[in-house]
Amino acid sequence: MVFGLFRRKKDLEKPEVKPEVQPEIKPEVKADIQPETKLETGKKELVSDVMTKKVISVLPSADLEKVANIFLKNGISGAPVTAGEFSIGEISETDILNLVKKKSLEELTSDDRKILKKIKVMDVMKKPISITPKKSVEEARKKMEKYKIKRLIVVEKWNRLIGIVTRSDISKDGNVVKSDV
């Protein structure tokens, strides 16, 4: 005789289980944490929602005098360095000003410009600090604060440049200011 192959219908019925009532636990809110930015639909605002898609970039072979002129003409303080459509570095106004010991690009003298003309972007560019388009605006803000920077390069796979997000695109509390610069 084989036992356990057949079970009675009564043994197969599940007993009625009453769920325990758990007290509602509310998360502790800290005053120094900023709320995440949300769209009207209640979703987190993404970097892709606020980034500037028309990016002014420079080549690694460009001289710094040319880059200074680009910054002045376009009213920007930094730009990604690109090889084709890929971000390979970044250069800022500060990088240029530190070389000639000036406080603004408007102060550049003809002697300063001669010096800058001899220096290539590839000689002074920094490693790019980037973010992907699917990250939240809050994550972008935190990253800018962490590295004490004014902009993040927005990249897809393989560091393909698709945009830039700046402090002026988001305010300190993570809310969108303007994105069509």
Coordinates of C-alpha atoms in Angstrom, one line a residue:
M1 CA 0.0 0.0 0.0
V2 CA 1.3 3.5 -1.0
F3 CA 0.7 6.3 1.4
G4 CA 0.7 10.0 0.5
L5 CA -0.4 9.7 -3.1
F6 CA -4.0 10.5 -2.5
R7 CA -5.1 13.3 -0.2
R8 CA -8.5 14.0 1.1
K9 CA -10.3 17.1 -0.2
K10 CA -10.5 18.5 3.3
D11 CA -6.7 18.4 3.6
L12 CA -6.3 20.4 0.3
E13 CA -8.4 23.3 1.4
K14 CA -6.5 26.3 2.7
P15 CA -7.4 27.5 6.2
E16 CA -8.7 31.1 6.4
V17 CA -5.9 33.5 7.4
K18 CA -6.8 36.8 8.8
P19 CA -4.1 39.5 8.0
E20 CA -2.6 41.2 11.0
V21 CA -3.3 44.9 11.1
Q22 CA 0.0 46.7 11.1
P23 CA 0.2 50.2 12.5
E24 CA 0.9 52.8 9.8
I25 CA 4.5 53.8 9.8
K26 CA 5.3 57.2 8.5
P27 CA 8.8 57.9 7.2
E28 CA 10.9 60.4 9.2
V29 CA 11.4 63.6 7.2
K30 CA 14.7 65.5 7.6
A31 CA 14.6 69.2 7.2
D32 CA 17.9 69.4 5.2
I33 CA 16.8 67.0 2.5
Q34 CA 15.3 68.7 -0.6
P35 CA 12.1 67.2 -2.1
E36 CA 12.5 65.5 -5.5
T37 CA 11.3 67.4 -8.5
K38 CA 8.1 66.0 -9.9
L39 CA 6.1 66.8 -13.1
E40 CA 2.4 67.5 -12.8
T41 CA 1.8 63.8 -13.4
G42 CA 3.6 63.0 -10.2
K43 CA 6.7 61.4 -11.9
K44 CA 10.2 62.4 -11.0
E45 CA 11.6 65.1 -13.4
L46 CA 14.4 63.6 -15.5
V47 CA 17.6 65.2 -16.8
S48 CA 16.3 64.6 -20.3
D49 CA 13.3 67.0 -19.5
V50 CA 15.6 70.0 -18.7
M51 CA 18.8 69.5 -20.6
T52 CA 19.9 71.7 -23.4
K53 CA 20.1 69.6 -26.5
K54 CA 22.0 72.1 -28.8
V55 CA 25.4 71.9 -27.2
I56 CA 28.4 74.1 -28.1
S57 CA 31.4 71.8 -28.0
V58 CA 35.1 72.3 -28.9
L59 CA 37.7 70.0 -30.4
P60 CA 40.8 68.9 -28.5
S61 CA 43.0 70.4 -31.2
A62 CA 41.5 73.9 -30.8
D63 CA 43.7 76.6 -29.2
L64 CA 42.5 78.3 -26.0
E65 CA 42.3 81.7 -27.6
K66 CA 39.7 80.4 -30.0
V67 CA 37.8 78.7 -27.1
A68 CA 37.9 82.0 -25.1
N69 CA 36.3 83.7 -28.1
I70 CA 33.6 81.0 -28.4
F71 CA 32.8 81.4 -24.7
L72 CA 32.6 85.2 -25.0
K73 CA 30.5 85.1 -28.2
N74 CA 28.0 82.6 -26.8
G75 CA 27.9 83.8 -23.1
I76 CA 29.0 80.4 -21.8
S77 CA 31.5 79.4 -19.2
G78 CA 32.4 75.9 -20.3
A79 CA 32.0 73.3 -23.0
P80 CA 32.5 69.6 -23.6
V81 CA 35.5 68.5 -25.6
T82 CA 34.4 66.1 -28.3
A83 CA 35.9 63.7 -30.8
G84 CA 33.1 63.1 -33.4
E85 CA 29.9 62.8 -31.4
F86 CA 31.6 61.5 -28.2
S87 CA 32.5 63.4 -25.1
I88 CA 36.2 63.0 -24.2
G89 CA 36.7 65.9 -21.8
E90 CA 35.6 69.3 -20.7
I91 CA 37.1 72.8 -20.6
S92 CA 35.9 75.8 -18.5
E93 CA 36.5 79.5 -18.4
T94 CA 38.3 78.9 -15.1
D95 CA 40.8 76.6 -16.8
I96 CA 41.7 79.4 -19.2
L97 CA 41.7 82.2 -16.6
N98 CA 44.0 80.3 -14.3
L99 CA 46.7 80.1 -17.0
V100 CA 46.8 83.8 -17.5
K101 CA 46.0 84.9 -13.9
K102 CA 42.9 86.9 -14.9
K103 CA 39.4 87.1 -13.3
S104 CA 37.4 87.3 -16.5
L105 CA 37.7 86.6 -20.2
E106 CA 37.0 90.3 -20.9
E107 CA 40.3 91.2 -19.2
L108 CA 42.4 89.2 -21.7
T109 CA 45.2 91.4 -23.2
S110 CA 46.8 90.8 -26.6
D111 CA 49.8 89.2 -24.7
D112 CA 47.4 86.8 -22.9
R113 CA 45.8 85.9 -26.3
K114 CA 49.2 85.2 -27.8
I115 CA 49.9 82.8 -24.9
L116 CA 46.5 81.1 -25.2
K117 CA 46.9 80.7 -29.0
K118 CA 49.9 78.4 -28.3
I119 CA 48.0 76.1 -25.9
K120 CA 45.7 73.4 -27.1
V121 CA 42.5 72.3 -25.4
M122 CA 43.9 68.7 -25.1
D123 CA 46.7 70.1 -22.9
V124 CA 44.4 71.4 -20.2
M125 CA 41.0 69.7 -20.6
K126 CA 39.6 67.8 -17.6
K127 CA 37.9 64.4 -17.4
P128 CA 34.2 65.0 -18.1
I129 CA 31.8 64.7 -15.2
S130 CA 28.6 63.3 -16.8
I131 CA 25.1 62.0 -16.2
T132 CA 22.7 60.0 -18.2
P133 CA 19.4 61.4 -19.4
K134 CA 17.3 59.0 -17.3
K135 CA 18.7 60.2 -14.0
S136 CA 16.5 62.6 -11.9
V137 CA 17.1 66.3 -11.7
E138 CA 17.7 65.8 -8.0
E139 CA 20.6 63.4 -8.7
A140 CA 22.0 66.0 -11.2
R141 CA 21.8 68.7 -8.5
K142 CA 23.5 66.6 -5.9
K143 CA 26.3 65.6 -8.3
M144 CA 26.9 69.3 -9.2
E145 CA 27.1 70.1 -5.5
K146 CA 29.4 67.2 -4.7
Y147 CA 31.9 68.1 -7.4
K148 CA 31.3 71.9 -7.0
I149 CA 30.7 72.3 -10.7
K150 CA 28.3 74.4 -12.9
R151 CA 27.4 71.9 -15.5
L152 CA 27.0 68.2 -16.3
I153 CA 27.6 66.6 -19.7
V154 CA 24.6 64.4 -20.6
V155 CA 25.7 61.2 -22.4
E156 CA 24.3 58.0 -23.6
K157 CA 26.2 54.7 -24.2
W158 CA 29.9 55.0 -25.0
N159 CA 29.9 58.7 -23.8
R160 CA 27.9 59.8 -26.9
L161 CA 27.1 63.5 -26.2
I162 CA 23.4 64.3 -26.3
G163 CA 23.1 67.4 -24.1
I164 CA 24.2 69.5 -21.2
V165 CA 22.5 70.4 -17.9
T166 CA 23.6 73.5 -16.0
R167 CA 22.9 75.0 -12.6
S168 CA 20.7 77.6 -14.4
D169 CA 18.6 74.7 -15.8
I170 CA 17.7 73.7 -12.2
S171 CA 17.4 75.8 -9.1
K172 CA 18.9 74.8 -5.7
D173 CA 15.8 73.0 -4.6
G174 CA 15.8 70.9 -7.7
N175 CA 13.0 72.7 -9.5
V176 CA 13.2 73.5 -13.2
V177 CA 14.1 77.1 -14.0
K178 CA 14.5 77.1 -17.8
S179 CA 15.7 74.5 -20.4
D180 CA 15.6 76.2 -23.8
V181 CA 18.8 78.2 -23.8

